[in-house]
């Protein structure tokens, strides 16, 4: 649902904004004393209180550490661990918060995309990225740093990707795993399994870091998930079978709700979700 401002409200907002701007203009009677010193009616300058100054993220250097473990898979994917993490281990089909630095294998000095340079990691499900990541990231532990050398068939293949990634390009990614969606199977289901994009019907309970219940959907009034919703529950359903129950521990970077859902739960804070899969309809099964 998209909220639109009516013409009347828009005019009222414009008038209010004009009044606010006028109120913030310097008093001409105080021009000879711009600081308002010794003036009993001097008003504080509140302009700086309206909008805090934006502080851009600080770029982070790309890790360049000695390789401690190297594995070459049959499909040509090369996995090199520069640092073994000590946190949660990512499972296939999971979701992660990661820094990355991507280059063509032929031009390693030039990045086509880098979250390190932007200074902010990103959160995403592995099901939404290239196959080289889907195969190369599982097994990493939070805190780990890994380099993937990805053959073009596991990257963008013959089509390439825009001007920066020509067709048939081998890719190199340095990945730092900042956090991950933690998935714990509480009860194994016996029905159909989630296999890629799907429509899923679930019951769930969301709790904050202190264990306080903040959102709930029951089996009598379940929630229907559709593809494309950027929701942590969807990230944790892959491989789950109908009748099964899982507990998801969600990093703060993944706790985001699309505006159209208008959720009242706190955003961008860690949460725990207990989810039960009631019904699933797979749209593009891979198996």
Coordinates of C-alpha atoms in Angstrom, one line a residue:
X1 CA 0.0 0.0 0.0
X2 CA 1.4 3.4 -1.0
X3 CA 0.4 6.4 1.0
X4 CA -0.3 9.6 -1.1
X5 CA -0.5 13.1 0.3
X6 CA -3.6 14.9 -0.8
X7 CA -3.4 18.4 -2.4
X8 CA -4.8 20.0 0.8
X9 CA -2.3 18.3 3.0
X10 CA 0.5 19.2 0.5
X11 CA -0.5 22.9 0.7
X12 CA -0.7 22.7 4.4
X13 CA 2.8 21.2 4.6
X14 CA 4.1 23.8 2.2
X15 CA 2.7 26.6 4.3
X16 CA 4.0 25.1 7.5
X17 CA 7.5 24.7 5.9
X18 CA 7.4 28.4 4.7
X19 CA 6.5 29.5 8.2
X20 CA 9.3 27.4 9.7
X21 CA 11.8 28.8 7.3
X22 CA 10.6 32.3 8.1
X23 CA 11.0 31.6 11.8
X24 CA 14.5 30.5 11.3
X25 CA 15.6 33.7 9.4
X26 CA 17.8 36.1 11.4
X27 CA 16.0 38.9 13.2
X28 CA 16.7 42.2 11.2
X29 CA 16.7 44.1 14.5
X30 CA 19.6 42.0 15.7
X31 CA 21.8 42.4 12.6
X32 CA 24.2 44.8 14.4
X33 CA 24.5 42.1 17.0
X34 CA 24.2 38.8 15.1
X35 CA 25.0 36.7 18.1
X36 CA 22.2 38.3 20.1
X37 CA 24.5 39.1 22.9
X38 CA 22.9 41.0 25.8
X39 CA 19.6 40.8 24.0
X40 CA 16.8 39.5 26.3
X41 CA 14.7 38.3 23.4
X42 CA 17.5 36.6 21.4
X43 CA 16.4 33.2 20.1
X44 CA 18.7 30.1 19.8
X45 CA 19.5 29.1 16.2
X46 CA 17.6 25.8 15.9
X47 CA 18.5 25.1 12.3
X48 CA 21.2 22.6 13.3
X49 CA 18.7 20.7 15.4
X50 CA 16.3 20.0 12.6
X51 CA 18.6 17.8 10.5
X52 CA 21.6 16.2 12.0
X53 CA 24.7 16.3 9.9
X54 CA 25.2 13.3 7.7
X55 CA 28.4 11.4 8.4
X56 CA 29.4 9.2 5.4
X57 CA 30.7 5.7 6.1
X58 CA 34.5 5.3 6.3
X59 CA 36.0 3.2 3.5
X60 CA 37.6 0.0 4.7
X61 CA 40.8 -1.4 3.3
X62 CA 40.4 -4.7 1.4
X63 CA 42.0 -7.5 3.3
X64 CA 45.2 -9.0 1.8
X65 CA 46.3 -11.8 4.1
X66 CA 48.2 -15.0 3.5
X67 CA 46.0 -18.0 2.4
X68 CA 45.7 -20.5 5.2
X69 CA 43.5 -23.0 3.3
X70 CA 42.9 -23.5 -0.4
X71 CA 40.3 -25.8 -2.0
X72 CA 39.6 -26.2 -5.7
X73 CA 36.2 -27.7 -6.6
X74 CA 35.4 -29.8 -9.6
X75 CA 33.5 -27.0 -11.4
X76 CA 36.6 -24.8 -11.3
X77 CA 35.6 -22.7 -8.3
X78 CA 38.7 -21.9 -6.2
X79 CA 38.1 -21.2 -2.5
X80 CA 40.9 -19.6 -0.5
X81 CA 40.5 -18.9 3.2
X82 CA 42.6 -16.0 4.4
X83 CA 41.1 -16.1 7.9
X84 CA 39.0 -18.8 9.5
X85 CA 36.0 -17.3 11.4
X86 CA 34.9 -18.4 14.8
X87 CA 31.2 -17.6 14.7
X88 CA 28.2 -19.2 13.1
X89 CA 28.8 -21.3 10.0
X90 CA 26.7 -20.4 6.9
X91 CA 24.6 -23.1 5.5
X92 CA 23.6 -23.5 1.8
X93 CA 20.6 -21.3 1.0
X94 CA 21.2 -19.1 4.0
X95 CA 21.6 -15.3 4.2
X96 CA 24.6 -13.2 5.2
X97 CA 25.8 -9.8 6.0
X98 CA 29.1 -9.3 4.2
X99 CA 31.7 -7.0 2.9
X100 CA 33.0 -7.8 -0.6
X101 CA 35.4 -6.6 -3.3
X102 CA 34.9 -7.8 -6.8
X103 CA 37.3 -7.7 -9.8
X104 CA 37.8 -9.4 -13.1
X105 CA 40.5 -12.0 -12.9
X106 CA 42.1 -10.4 -15.9
X107 CA 42.3 -6.9 -14.2
X108 CA 42.7 -7.5 -10.4
X109 CA 43.8 -3.9 -9.8
X110 CA 40.3 -2.5 -10.8
X111 CA 37.2 -3.2 -8.8
X112 CA 33.8 -3.3 -10.5
X113 CA 32.0 -3.3 -7.2
X114 CA 33.3 -3.0 -3.6
X115 CA 31.4 -2.6 -0.3
X116 CA 34.8 -2.1 1.4
X117 CA 35.2 1.1 -0.6
X118 CA 31.7 2.3 0.3
X119 CA 32.3 1.5 3.9
X120 CA 29.1 -0.5 4.6
X121 CA 28.4 -4.2 4.4
X122 CA 25.2 -5.5 2.7
X123 CA 22.7 -8.1 3.8
X124 CA 21.3 -10.6 1.2
X125 CA 20.1 -14.2 0.8
X126 CA 22.5 -16.5 -1.1
X127 CA 19.7 -17.6 -3.3
X128 CA 19.7 -14.1 -4.9
X129 CA 23.4 -14.0 -6.0
X130 CA 25.5 -15.7 -8.6
X131 CA 26.2 -19.5 -8.4
X132 CA 29.8 -18.9 -7.5
X133 CA 28.7 -17.3 -4.3
X134 CA 26.0 -19.9 -3.6
X135 CA 28.6 -22.6 -3.8
X136 CA 31.6 -20.7 -2.3
X137 CA 30.2 -18.9 0.8
X138 CA 28.5 -21.9 2.6
X139 CA 31.0 -23.2 5.1
X140 CA 32.3 -19.8 6.0
X141 CA 32.1 -18.8 9.7
X142 CA 31.2 -15.3 10.9
X143 CA 34.5 -13.3 11.2
X144 CA 36.1 -15.2 8.3
X145 CA 37.7 -13.8 5.2
X146 CA 37.6 -15.8 1.9
X147 CA 38.7 -15.2 -1.7
X148 CA 36.6 -16.8 -4.4
X149 CA 38.0 -17.2 -8.0
X150 CA 34.9 -17.9 -10.0
X151 CA 34.8 -19.3 -13.5
X152 CA 32.5 -17.4 -15.9
X153 CA 30.0 -20.3 -16.0
X154 CA 29.4 -19.8 -12.3
X155 CA 29.3 -16.0 -12.7
X156 CA 27.6 -14.1 -15.4
X157 CA 28.5 -16.5 -18.3
X158 CA 28.0 -15.5 -21.9
X159 CA 25.7 -12.6 -21.1
X160 CA 28.1 -10.6 -18.9
X161 CA 26.8 -7.8 -16.7
X162 CA 26.8 -4.3 -18.1
X163 CA 29.9 -2.5 -19.2
X164 CA 32.0 -3.6 -16.3
X165 CA 31.7 -7.4 -16.7
X166 CA 32.2 -8.5 -20.3
X167 CA 30.8 -11.9 -21.4
X168 CA 32.8 -15.0 -20.4
X169 CA 34.7 -13.2 -17.6
X170 CA 36.2 -15.0 -14.7
X171 CA 35.7 -13.1 -11.4
X172 CA 37.6 -12.7 -8.1
X173 CA 35.8 -11.7 -4.9
X174 CA 37.3 -11.1 -1.5
X175 CA 34.6 -11.6 1.1
X176 CA 34.5 -10.8 4.8
X177 CA 31.6 -12.4 6.6
X178 CA 30.3 -9.8 9.1
X179 CA 27.2 -11.7 10.3
X180 CA 24.7 -14.3 9.2
X181 CA 21.2 -15.5 9.6
X182 CA 21.4 -18.3 12.2
X183 CA 19.1 -21.2 11.4
X184 CA 18.2 -23.9 14.0
X185 CA 15.9 -26.7 13.2
X186 CA 13.6 -27.3 16.2
X187 CA 11.3 -29.9 14.5
X188 CA 11.8 -31.7 11.2
X189 CA 8.8 -31.5 8.9
X190 CA 7.6 -34.4 6.7
X191 CA 5.8 -32.6 3.9
X192 CA 7.0 -30.8 0.8
X193 CA 10.2 -28.9 1.1
X194 CA 10.8 -25.2 0.2
X195 CA 12.9 -25.3 -3.0
X196 CA 13.7 -21.8 -4.3
X197 CA 11.1 -19.0 -4.9
X198 CA 7.8 -20.0 -3.4
X199 CA 4.6 -18.9 -1.8
X200 CA 4.7 -20.0 1.8
X201 CA 2.1 -19.9 4.6
X202 CA 3.6 -19.7 8.1
X203 CA 2.8 -19.1 11.7
X204 CA 5.5 -17.2 13.5
X205 CA 6.5 -15.4 16.7
X206 CA 9.0 -12.6 16.7
X207 CA 10.9 -11.6 19.9
X208 CA 13.4 -8.9 20.7
X209 CA 16.8 -9.5 22.1
X210 CA 15.3 -9.5 25.6
X211 CA 12.8 -12.2 24.8
X212 CA 9.8 -9.9 24.6
X213 CA 7.1 -10.9 22.1
X214 CA 6.7 -8.1 19.5
X215 CA 4.9 -9.7 16.6
X216 CA 2.9 -12.9 15.9
X217 CA 0.9 -14.8 13.3
X218 CA -0.9 -18.0 14.4
X219 CA -2.0 -21.1 12.5
X220 CA -5.5 -19.7 12.6
X221 CA -4.4 -16.4 11.2
X222 CA -1.2 -17.2 9.4
X223 CA 0.9 -15.0 7.1
X224 CA 1.4 -15.7 3.4
X225 CA 4.8 -14.9 2.1
X226 CA 5.3 -14.1 -1.6
X227 CA 8.5 -13.8 -3.6
X228 CA 10.3 -10.5 -3.6
X229 CA 9.5 -9.5 0.0
X230 CA 12.8 -8.6 1.7
X231 CA 12.0 -10.4 4.9
X232 CA 14.2 -12.4 7.2
X233 CA 11.7 -15.2 7.5
X234 CA 11.9 -15.9 3.8
X235 CA 15.6 -16.1 4.0
X236 CA 15.3 -18.9 6.6
X237 CA 12.8 -21.2 4.8
X238 CA 15.0 -22.8 2.2
X239 CA 15.0 -26.6 2.6
X240 CA 12.4 -26.5 5.3
X241 CA 9.5 -29.0 5.1
X242 CA 5.9 -28.5 5.8
X243 CA 5.2 -29.3 9.4
X244 CA 8.7 -28.2 10.4
X245 CA 9.7 -25.6 12.9
X246 CA 12.8 -23.4 13.0
X247 CA 14.3 -20.7 15.1
X248 CA 15.9 -17.9 13.2
X249 CA 18.4 -15.5 14.9
X250 CA 18.3 -12.4 12.7
X251 CA 21.2 -9.8 12.5
X252 CA 20.1 -6.2 12.8
X253 CA 21.0 -5.5 9.2
X254 CA 18.4 -8.0 8.1
X255 CA 15.6 -6.8 10.3
X256 CA 14.0 -4.5 7.8
X257 CA 10.3 -4.3 6.8
X258 CA 9.1 -3.0 3.4
X259 CA 7.1 0.2 3.9
X260 CA 4.0 -1.3 2.4
X261 CA 3.8 -3.8 5.3
X262 CA 3.8 -1.0 7.8
X263 CA 5.2 -3.3 10.6
X264 CA 5.3 -1.8 14.1
X265 CA 8.3 -3.9 15.2
X266 CA 11.6 -2.1 15.9
X267 CA 13.7 -1.9 12.8
X268 CA 17.5 -2.7 12.5
X269 CA 17.8 -4.4 15.8
X270 CA 18.6 -8.1 16.4
X271 CA 15.5 -10.3 16.7
X272 CA 14.6 -14.0 17.1
X273 CA 11.9 -15.7 15.0
X274 CA 10.2 -19.0 15.8
X275 CA 8.5 -20.1 12.5
X276 CA 6.3 -23.0 11.5
X277 CA 5.8 -23.9 7.9
X278 CA 2.1 -24.7 7.2
X279 CA 1.9 -24.8 3.4
X280 CA 4.3 -24.2 0.5
X281 CA 3.9 -23.8 -3.2
X282 CA 7.2 -23.9 -5.1
X283 CA 7.3 -21.7 -8.2
X284 CA 10.6 -22.7 -9.8
X285 CA 11.8 -25.9 -8.2
X286 CA 15.5 -26.6 -8.7
X287 CA 15.5 -30.3 -7.6

